[in-house]
Amino acid sequence: MLTLDTIVAPVTPPGEGGVAIVRLSGPQAFTYLKKSFRSKTKRKEFESHRLYYGQLFNADEVRLDEVLAVVMRSPRSYTGEDVVEVHCHGGIQLVRSVLDLFLSAGARMATPGEFTQRAFLNGRLDLSQAEAVVDVIKARSERSGQVALDQLEGQLSRKIYRYSDQLKSALALLEAHIDFPDDEVGSLDLTSLVEPIHAQVDEMVALASSFDVGRVLREGVSILILGRPNVGKSSLMNALLGESRAIVTDVAGTTRDTLEEPLVLAGFPVRLIDAAGVRETDDPVEKEGVRRASSKARSADLILLVVDGSTPLSAEDRLAIGQCQVDKTIVVVNKSDQPQCIDHGQLAEFSHKVPVSAKQITGLDSLCTVIAERLGQDSLSAAGEGFVVTEKRHKDALLRAIASLNAFFEGVRVSAPYECLAMDLREGLNSLGLITGETTPDEILDQIFSRFCIGK
Amino acid sequence: MGEKYDVIVVGAGHAGCEAALAVARMGCRALLLTLNLDAVAQMSCNPAIGGLAKGHLVREIDALGGEMARNIDATGIQFRLLNTKKGPAVRASRAQADRDLYRARMKQVVEAQPGLDLKQGQVVRLLVEGGRVTGVETRDGLLFESLAVVLTTGTFMRGLIHVGLVNYPGGRAGEPPSEGLSDHLRELGFMVGRLKTGTPPRLAAETIDFSALEAQPGDDSPQPFSADTELIDRPQVPCHITYTNEKTHEVIRGGLDRSPLYSGVIEGVGPRYCPSIEDKVVRFPEKEQHQIFLEPEGLTSGEIYPNGVSTSLPVDVQLDYLRTMKGLEKVEIMRPGYAIEYDYVDPIQLHPSLETKLVNGLYHAGQVNGTSGYEEAAGQGLMAGINAALQIQGREPVVIGREQGYLGVLIDDLVNLGAKEPYRMFTSRAEYRLLLREDNADQRLSPLGYEVGLLPEERWLRFSAKLASLEEGRERLRVTRISPGNQEAIKRLGLPDLKNGASLEELLRRPELKLADLEFLDPWLAGLSSEVRHELETEVKYAGYIRRQREQVERFRRLEDLVIPAGFDYGSVGSLSAEVREKLMNVAPRTLGQAGRIPGVTPAAIAILSVILKR
Ligand SMILES: Cc1cc2nc3c(=O)[nH]c(=O)nc-3n(C[C@H](O)[C@H](O)[C@H](O)COP(=O)(O)OP(=O)(O)OC[C@H]3O[C@@H](n4cnc5c(N)ncnc54)[C@H](O)[C@@H]3O)c2cc1C
Ligand SMILES: Nc1nc2c(ncn2[C@@H]2O[C@H](COP(=O)(O)OP(=O)(O)OP(=O)(O)O)[C@@H](O)[C@H]2O)c(=O)[nH]1
Ligand SMILES: [Mg+2]
């Protein structure tokens, strides 16, 4: 029923940190590892869940890196399949060559979220965790993957389970008074039943409103590449994408329209935007392009202001600088392969200046690191405890539960009969059940029987 | 070889009587075989019918054309409406029965029913050919042939009675067990389990000092269970209330070493909602007293049923602890309390029609399915009888939905969840409780009863007339208005804020107004039966809640309508865990909704199935 191919992908953000992890999952995972992994002690089989030290060789017997490898035998793994994780040194080039190694052995590049999807289909995740899968899939990046992962770790589950436990116990109390005569269960103190739920609803409201932060993480931040013509904006775009997507020429004014590409950058889902070089021009097409670039400068989450380090800043550069909001701008000093004569004093207001060569592909790792820092700060501070609702269905479930509980409060106010109050509570519980899984009547009865001495 | 029947019903308990009557009333030939003709519809335990959620079941049985409601109306000696201070949906009827009269009347009804033979005999084996039941064999070696069999053997299969550490085989106090049948079922491939229940001692009325005790009378105007009963005019008798105390609990604790429950002699699982007194004392040591109702067993009986002290302690301990209670200082025990262990057949092996999946034409109903209670048994018996008759007539089985009745909830729970402990109905088991009221049981189920041919024509006409007056009542509430000029009425109702006038319906929505307050504005309403008036009032007062509950039902039906094709190959779904797969194959749910109610079937599994089903 399930695809039986073996997939591979890096699970750490590219260009970040000293160590990268590449994960393989599927029936051939062990075989692929054995083909290329050499260690001092010879062994036929790997023991599950043990870390092995060794060297990685490619098909031409060229040593790629010294690595740590761990195998996790099905079903005791994240995906439920046979899983291999190789810890190698970080760096875009090296990770790429490790991936190539496994790809040429026969593995397939994992689509975003595919590991989690497999885990879900193999029944390794509960409903809330499964919901997070959808997030991971949409996230197309491992950072937003991190938020999703937090959910997987059960943060959201834990919170919602706590809410749901509280509702359950209130419902049990109410049901006990419905299904059993007062002489067995005593009379009901509605006030003490309602109070904790009031506090809980406040919390739920806050949680539901964290959804918007979640959305940014999910849909990706927009990063605009801005600068005067010919500074190497399109070249930078191509270098970051790892392919020649944008046309590069030495003619100033090559790019005339904005060009958008999704990309995982430093672990964040990003929409990278290349724009026309900023300058005064009479060409109507280019003019429109410049106008668009300026408007993007306002709406972008982050701006990479590109300047050419091999020439002094010009009036056109200053025109571009004028459009940048200082606190969301990183200056990229391009053409670092050429002798530098740029006057940094004129860029003093910007705190981040990163030298790169888009042509030679150098300096990109540190650019990624700076971008990651910037985005990381923003998203973390916005997310408060580092915990947000990112799935629309979760938000809807919370909002529905809140609505039911408000109806419950109203019912209490007008002294509606207990079974009507119970209906609202149950409805609230069921809404949360979309995340936590359903509460069965038996669970409520269990609580009743353990709390009350009931029956003839 | 005996005669040939359409349906043979084994066991004339509460399930068996309903089953046999339904079969015969639907025009099929039925045989009702039972161990002892003097114990037809015997109440093994409490001489009472109804109560919370159970009263609802009785109304539903009546709405479909069953007998239980008429039987209790004819033999009840104390009627009470419970939960009157709570909402309209959980109000429930209960009545004390005269145990002997109850049994005798049911036997008469069964005997008088054309097309139904009642015979004494112990069934030891089913005749099965090619996966289909063809009859039964009795201990006397008689063979009876039939097209279908309904098994309703209650607590009798391998029944083992415990009194203290003494135990002996028995189906019920004073009656033999039914041996051999459950072994035979096991041989046929059924999973057979063991459950336990218990009953209190019966006390001699003349040894109780009632004058020292608080009396609890019945309602002033007893309300019947059945739409066929016009009036209950039998004299009503009171119950009395006493309490356990510290001394009682001490005596009980002192006897625990001789309790079969606490010394591990009993293996069967008992009902948590029906704990023995020793259970209550052990599990809730902080409770200083437990309330005990002293219920008369009948108008002429000298026996008293002490409700709340079910026990399997030795008889000497029973007597000792009873005598610690007020009014019972000199009490004598006439029959000791006991616990009984018995074999049941896990109902997870049933289709929602109550037909077994293993043997075609074989239906199981009542306590043999792991339920407990007369009403639960009678309801299943009725449904099994209806479905057996329908099968013989070549018609589709009837499955009542969870949103349609407690009977639906009961059977759906049984076939999906199985019974790990004795199953009793509670209103909280019903998701759509606001729609499942005692007062509208007829509207929910009488059309079905009529359609299958169980509800008589005359009753149908009366029901239709009631529907018509309800409809007219609704209309009148909508159109009759009180005008702003009608100062007299406004004053009488105490509504100075009524500027623009209002319809009766709008007025009725106000919490402070009752239908009775408004009837002077439309005297036609006053002429309606109290039942119809009560329903009109409920519908209007709780309209908002009821409408929302209906919307929930809509949503529920959507999953319920996603059909899983018969014979669906769960083995091919590699992504389901072995455990979930096994559960699904076991139950073979008919819809995705049903699949979701099987315990252990995870939401993730349902998500996977829905993806595959929609492919
Ligand atoms: C000790 C005890 C305590 C109980 N306590 C409670 C309680 O507190 N509350 C409550 O709600 N319910 C209680 N019950 C349960 C209640 O009595 C039953 O749920 C209900 O009577 C079940 O109805 P039934 O029709 O399934 O079976 P029963 O009423 O048990 O009837 C079974 C019938 O089948 C006949 N039979 C059995 N085997 C054969 C055979 N092989 N061949 C022919 N006939 C056969 C028997 O003679 C009997 O007539 C108690 C039962 C017992 C025995
Ligand atoms: N030496 C050197 N040349 C570079 C570098 N980056 C870009 N160039 C060259 O600069 C010229 C312009 O590059 P583009 O990427 O087209 O510049 P642009 O900013 O997109 O220009 P417009 O689209 O016209 O605004 C090309 O000839 C590139 O080869 C670099 O890092 N070093
Ligand atoms: Mg360009």
mmCIF file of C-alpha atoms in Angstrom, chain A residues 195-414:
data_model
loop_
_atom_site.group_PDB
_atom_site.id
_atom_site.type_symbol
_atom_site.label_atom_id
_atom_site.label_comp_id
_atom_site.label_asym_id
_atom_site.label_seq_id
_atom_site.Cartn_x
_atom_site.Cartn_y
_atom_site.Cartn_z
ATOM 1 C CA GLU A 195 -14.695 29.041 37.787
ATOM 2 C CA PRO A 196 -11.739 27.015 36.571
ATOM 3 C CA ILE A 197 -13.317 26.815 33.140
ATOM 4 C CA HIS A 198 -13.485 30.591 33.011
ATOM 5 C CA ALA A 199 -9.741 30.828 33.548
ATOM 6 C CA GLN A 200 -9.185 28.160 30.991
ATOM 7 C CA VAL A 201 -11.180 29.930 28.312
ATOM 8 C CA ASP A 202 -8.960 32.993 28.706
ATOM 9 C CA GLU A 203 -5.944 30.842 28.037
ATOM 10 C CA MET A 204 -7.569 29.249 25.051
ATOM 11 C CA VAL A 205 -8.338 32.639 23.559
ATOM 12 C CA ALA A 206 -4.664 33.613 23.838
ATOM 13 C CA LEU A 207 -3.598 30.374 22.275
ATOM 14 C CA ALA A 208 -5.988 30.747 19.378
ATOM 15 C CA SER A 209 -4.705 34.222 18.644
ATOM 16 C CA SER A 210 -1.137 32.976 18.359
ATOM 17 C CA PHE A 211 -2.247 31.538 15.052
ATOM 18 C CA ASP A 212 -1.129 34.607 13.101
ATOM 19 C CA VAL A 213 2.440 34.189 14.247
ATOM 20 C CA GLY A 214 2.182 30.608 13.235
ATOM 21 C CA ARG A 215 1.030 31.656 9.802
ATOM 22 C CA VAL A 216 4.200 33.657 9.126
ATOM 23 C CA LEU A 217 6.259 30.665 10.066
ATOM 24 C CA ARG A 218 4.162 28.428 7.927
ATOM 25 C CA GLU A 219 3.821 30.480 4.809
ATOM 26 C CA GLY A 220 7.378 31.754 4.886
ATOM 27 C CA VAL A 221 9.002 35.164 5.263
ATOM 28 C CA SER A 222 9.631 37.316 2.257
ATOM 29 C CA ILE A 223 13.216 38.392 1.614
ATOM 30 C CA LEU A 224 13.774 41.102 -0.981
ATOM 31 C CA ILE A 225 17.102 41.489 -2.776
ATOM 32 C CA LEU A 226 17.451 45.218 -3.395
ATOM 33 C CA GLY A 227 20.156 47.428 -4.910
ATOM 34 C CA ARG A 228 21.130 49.507 -7.873
ATOM 35 C CA PRO A 229 21.581 47.807 -11.248
ATOM 36 C CA ASN A 230 24.516 45.520 -11.850
ATOM 37 C CA VAL A 231 25.584 45.048 -8.214
ATOM 38 C CA GLY A 232 24.909 41.305 -8.586
ATOM 39 C CA LYS A 233 21.416 40.885 -7.189
ATOM 40 C CA SER A 234 20.378 38.227 -9.645
ATOM 41 C CA SER A 235 23.724 36.528 -9.170
ATOM 42 C CA LEU A 236 23.091 36.413 -5.420
ATOM 43 C CA MET A 237 19.632 35.000 -5.978
ATOM 44 C CA ASN A 238 21.067 32.261 -8.147
ATOM 45 C CA ALA A 239 23.822 31.532 -5.680
ATOM 46 C CA LEU A 240 21.354 31.174 -2.813
ATOM 47 C CA LEU A 241 19.026 29.025 -4.895
ATOM 48 C CA GLY A 242 21.881 26.888 -6.072
ATOM 49 C CA GLU A 243 20.751 27.116 -9.694
ATOM 50 C CA SER A 244 20.706 29.785 -12.361
ATOM 51 C CA ARG A 245 17.197 30.918 -12.066
ATOM 52 C CA ALA A 246 17.584 34.633 -12.796
ATOM 53 C CA ILE A 247 19.233 36.015 -15.898
ATOM 54 C CA VAL A 248 22.625 37.486 -15.231
ATOM 55 C CA THR A 249 24.417 39.841 -17.641
ATOM 56 C CA ASP A 250 26.811 42.702 -17.314
ATOM 57 C CA VAL A 251 24.200 45.004 -18.775
ATOM 58 C CA ALA A 252 22.802 47.272 -16.095
ATOM 59 C CA GLY A 253 19.035 46.932 -15.997
ATOM 60 C CA THR A 254 18.872 43.246 -16.913
ATOM 61 C CA THR A 255 16.179 42.392 -14.403
ATOM 62 C CA ARG A 256 13.030 44.283 -15.104
ATOM 63 C CA ASP A 257 10.356 42.488 -13.165
ATOM 64 C CA THR A 258 10.289 40.954 -9.718
ATOM 65 C CA LEU A 259 11.025 37.273 -9.549
ATOM 66 C CA GLU A 260 9.953 35.139 -6.609
ATOM 67 C CA GLU A 261 11.279 31.740 -5.569
ATOM 68 C CA PRO A 262 10.505 29.603 -2.513
ATOM 69 C CA LEU A 263 13.535 28.379 -0.694
ATOM 70 C CA VAL A 264 14.672 27.032 2.626
ATOM 71 C CA LEU A 265 17.200 29.448 3.956
ATOM 72 C CA ALA A 266 18.943 28.853 7.245
ATOM 73 C CA GLY A 267 16.104 26.603 8.195
ATOM 74 C CA PHE A 268 13.346 29.057 7.446
ATOM 75 C CA PRO A 269 10.822 28.837 4.699
ATOM 76 C CA VAL A 270 11.507 31.863 2.631
ATOM 77 C CA ARG A 271 10.212 33.567 -0.464
ATOM 78 C CA LEU A 272 13.276 35.084 -2.110
ATOM 79 C CA ILE A 273 12.507 38.058 -4.328
ATOM 80 C CA ASP A 274 14.849 39.439 -6.978
ATOM 81 C CA ALA A 275 13.896 42.862 -8.266
ATOM 82 C CA ALA A 276 14.892 45.368 -10.863
ATOM 83 C CA GLY A 277 17.871 47.518 -9.947
ATOM 84 C CA VAL A 278 16.843 50.821 -8.411
ATOM 85 C CA ARG A 279 17.610 53.884 -10.518
ATOM 86 C CA GLU A 280 16.005 56.808 -12.336
ATOM 87 C CA THR A 281 15.048 55.649 -15.801
ATOM 88 C CA ASP A 282 12.875 56.640 -18.744
ATOM 89 C CA ASP A 283 12.285 53.138 -19.993
ATOM 90 C CA PRO A 284 8.599 52.551 -19.139
ATOM 91 C CA VAL A 285 9.084 48.837 -18.501
ATOM 92 C CA GLU A 286 12.084 49.321 -16.267
ATOM 93 C CA LYS A 287 10.300 52.194 -14.555
ATOM 94 C CA GLU A 288 7.457 49.916 -13.596
ATOM 95 C CA GLY A 289 10.010 47.346 -12.376
ATOM 96 C CA VAL A 290 11.646 49.922 -10.120
ATOM 97 C CA ARG A 291 8.286 50.952 -8.787
ATOM 98 C CA ARG A 292 7.533 47.350 -7.904
ATOM 99 C CA ALA A 293 10.869 46.948 -6.212
ATOM 100 C CA SER A 294 10.143 49.962 -4.055
ATOM 101 C CA SER A 295 6.760 48.704 -3.097
ATOM 102 C CA LYS A 296 8.237 45.319 -2.199
ATOM 103 C CA ALA A 297 10.772 47.091 -0.034
ATOM 104 C CA ARG A 298 7.908 48.224 2.140
ATOM 105 C CA SER A 299 6.140 44.896 2.431
ATOM 106 C CA ALA A 300 9.115 42.519 2.645
ATOM 107 C CA ASP A 301 9.910 40.914 5.981
ATOM 108 C CA LEU A 302 13.627 41.279 5.351
ATOM 109 C CA ILE A 303 15.776 43.174 2.810
ATOM 110 C CA LEU A 304 19.151 42.103 1.486
ATOM 111 C CA LEU A 305 20.626 45.376 0.324
ATOM 112 C CA VAL A 306 23.272 44.518 -2.243
ATOM 113 C CA VAL A 307 26.153 46.888 -2.914
ATOM 114 C CA ASP A 308 29.178 46.367 -5.100
ATOM 115 C CA GLY A 309 32.256 46.342 -2.853
ATOM 116 C CA SER A 310 34.617 46.936 -5.742
ATOM 117 C CA THR A 311 33.288 50.438 -6.512
ATOM 118 C CA PRO A 312 32.448 53.428 -4.366
ATOM 119 C CA LEU A 313 28.799 53.991 -3.531
ATOM 120 C CA SER A 314 26.942 55.980 -6.162
ATOM 121 C CA ALA A 315 23.855 58.183 -6.141
ATOM 122 C CA GLU A 316 21.857 55.179 -7.333
ATOM 123 C CA ASP A 317 23.118 53.175 -4.375
ATOM 124 C CA ARG A 318 21.936 55.924 -2.099
ATOM 125 C CA LEU A 319 18.562 55.832 -3.801
ATOM 126 C CA ALA A 320 18.316 52.151 -2.913
ATOM 127 C CA ILE A 321 19.563 52.705 0.627
ATOM 128 C CA GLY A 322 16.857 55.326 1.040
ATOM 129 C CA GLN A 323 14.204 52.711 0.501
ATOM 130 C CA CYS A 324 15.460 50.372 3.194
ATOM 131 C CA GLN A 325 14.035 50.270 6.637
ATOM 132 C CA VAL A 326 17.156 49.999 8.723
ATOM 133 C CA ASP A 327 15.912 47.430 11.219
ATOM 134 C CA LYS A 328 14.949 44.902 8.602
ATOM 135 C CA THR A 329 17.933 45.256 6.329
ATOM 136 C CA ILE A 330 21.131 43.266 5.957
ATOM 137 C CA VAL A 331 23.807 44.816 3.741
ATOM 138 C CA VAL A 332 25.418 42.373 1.352
ATOM 139 C CA VAL A 333 28.746 43.663 0.110
ATOM 140 C CA ASN A 334 29.120 41.748 -3.134
ATOM 141 C CA LYS A 335 32.063 41.065 -5.414
ATOM 142 C CA SER A 336 34.426 40.348 -2.531
ATOM 143 C CA ASP A 337 36.613 38.551 -5.057
ATOM 144 C CA GLN A 338 37.582 41.983 -6.458
ATOM 145 C CA PRO A 339 39.783 44.602 -4.765
ATOM 146 C CA GLN A 340 37.572 46.476 -2.294
ATOM 147 C CA CYS A 341 37.246 50.264 -2.268
ATOM 148 C CA ILE A 342 33.834 50.795 -0.741
ATOM 149 C CA ASP A 343 33.471 53.342 2.066
ATOM 150 C CA HIS A 344 31.791 51.531 4.946
ATOM 151 C CA GLY A 345 31.233 54.805 6.736
ATOM 152 C CA GLN A 346 28.268 55.537 4.487
ATOM 153 C CA LEU A 347 26.635 52.304 5.593
ATOM 154 C CA ALA A 348 27.260 52.865 9.273
ATOM 155 C CA GLU A 349 23.566 52.897 10.169
ATOM 156 C CA PHE A 350 23.244 49.217 9.213
ATOM 157 C CA SER A 351 24.400 46.832 11.885
ATOM 158 C CA HIS A 352 24.823 43.825 9.598
ATOM 159 C CA LYS A 353 27.264 43.930 6.683
ATOM 160 C CA VAL A 354 28.275 40.659 5.077
ATOM 161 C CA PRO A 355 30.922 40.390 2.368
ATOM 162 C CA VAL A 356 30.142 37.780 -0.275
ATOM 163 C CA SER A 357 31.048 36.868 -3.778
ATOM 164 C CA ALA A 358 27.979 35.768 -5.649
ATOM 165 C CA LYS A 359 30.158 34.737 -8.510
ATOM 166 C CA GLN A 360 32.631 32.598 -6.554
ATOM 167 C CA ILE A 361 29.977 31.487 -4.080
ATOM 168 C CA THR A 362 31.856 32.540 -0.974
ATOM 169 C CA GLY A 363 30.529 34.118 2.180
ATOM 170 C CA LEU A 364 27.077 32.627 1.708
ATOM 171 C CA ASP A 365 27.292 30.523 4.850
ATOM 172 C CA SER A 366 27.854 33.569 7.030
ATOM 173 C CA LEU A 367 25.096 35.414 5.193
ATOM 174 C CA CYS A 368 22.754 32.541 6.000
ATOM 175 C CA THR A 369 23.819 32.648 9.602
ATOM 176 C CA VAL A 370 23.048 36.356 9.861
ATOM 177 C CA ILE A 371 19.666 35.821 8.195
ATOM 178 C CA ALA A 372 18.891 32.974 10.568
ATOM 179 C CA GLU A 373 19.721 35.112 13.563
ATOM 180 C CA ARG A 374 17.455 37.873 12.368
ATOM 181 C CA LEU A 375 14.510 35.601 11.582
ATOM 182 C CA GLY A 376 15.062 33.506 14.665
ATOM 183 C CA GLN A 377 14.824 36.548 16.926
ATOM 184 C CA ASP A 378 11.666 37.761 15.301
ATOM 185 C CA SER A 379 9.778 34.536 15.258
ATOM 186 C CA LEU A 380 10.807 33.534 18.731
ATOM 187 C CA SER A 381 9.860 36.794 20.344
ATOM 188 C CA ALA A 382 6.567 36.802 18.477
ATOM 189 C CA ALA A 383 5.783 33.275 19.507
ATOM 190 C CA GLY A 384 6.104 34.034 23.198
ATOM 191 C CA GLU A 385 6.836 30.732 24.887
ATOM 192 C CA GLY A 386 8.051 29.494 21.559
ATOM 193 C CA PHE A 387 4.746 27.756 21.163
ATOM 194 C CA VAL A 388 2.173 28.716 18.592
ATOM 195 C CA VAL A 389 -0.836 27.350 16.847
ATOM 196 C CA THR A 390 0.080 27.017 13.212
ATOM 197 C CA GLU A 391 -2.668 24.822 11.829
ATOM 198 C CA LYS A 392 -5.887 26.490 10.827
ATOM 199 C CA ARG A 393 -7.841 23.477 11.977
ATOM 200 C CA HIS A 394 -6.344 23.819 15.426
ATOM 201 C CA LYS A 395 -7.338 27.423 15.567
ATOM 202 C CA ASP A 396 -10.839 26.572 14.414
ATOM 203 C CA ALA A 397 -11.098 23.794 16.961
ATOM 204 C CA LEU A 398 -10.076 26.164 19.722
ATOM 205 C CA LEU A 399 -12.483 28.842 18.562
ATOM 206 C CA ARG A 400 -15.320 26.350 18.410
ATOM 207 C CA ALA A 401 -14.526 25.078 21.868
ATOM 208 C CA ILE A 402 -14.448 28.638 23.156
ATOM 209 C CA ALA A 403 -17.834 29.332 21.594
ATOM 210 C CA SER A 404 -19.321 26.242 23.234
ATOM 211 C CA LEU A 405 -17.899 27.205 26.593
ATOM 212 C CA ASN A 406 -19.298 30.711 26.278
ATOM 213 C CA ALA A 407 -22.667 29.152 25.561
ATOM 214 C CA PHE A 408 -22.123 27.041 28.660
ATOM 215 C CA PHE A 409 -21.500 30.148 30.770
ATOM 216 C CA GLU A 410 -24.653 31.710 29.364
ATOM 217 C CA GLY A 411 -26.584 28.549 30.176
ATOM 218 C CA VAL A 412 -25.340 28.648 33.740
ATOM 219 C CA ARG A 413 -26.384 32.274 33.981
ATOM 220 C CA VAL A 414 -29.969 31.587 32.935
#
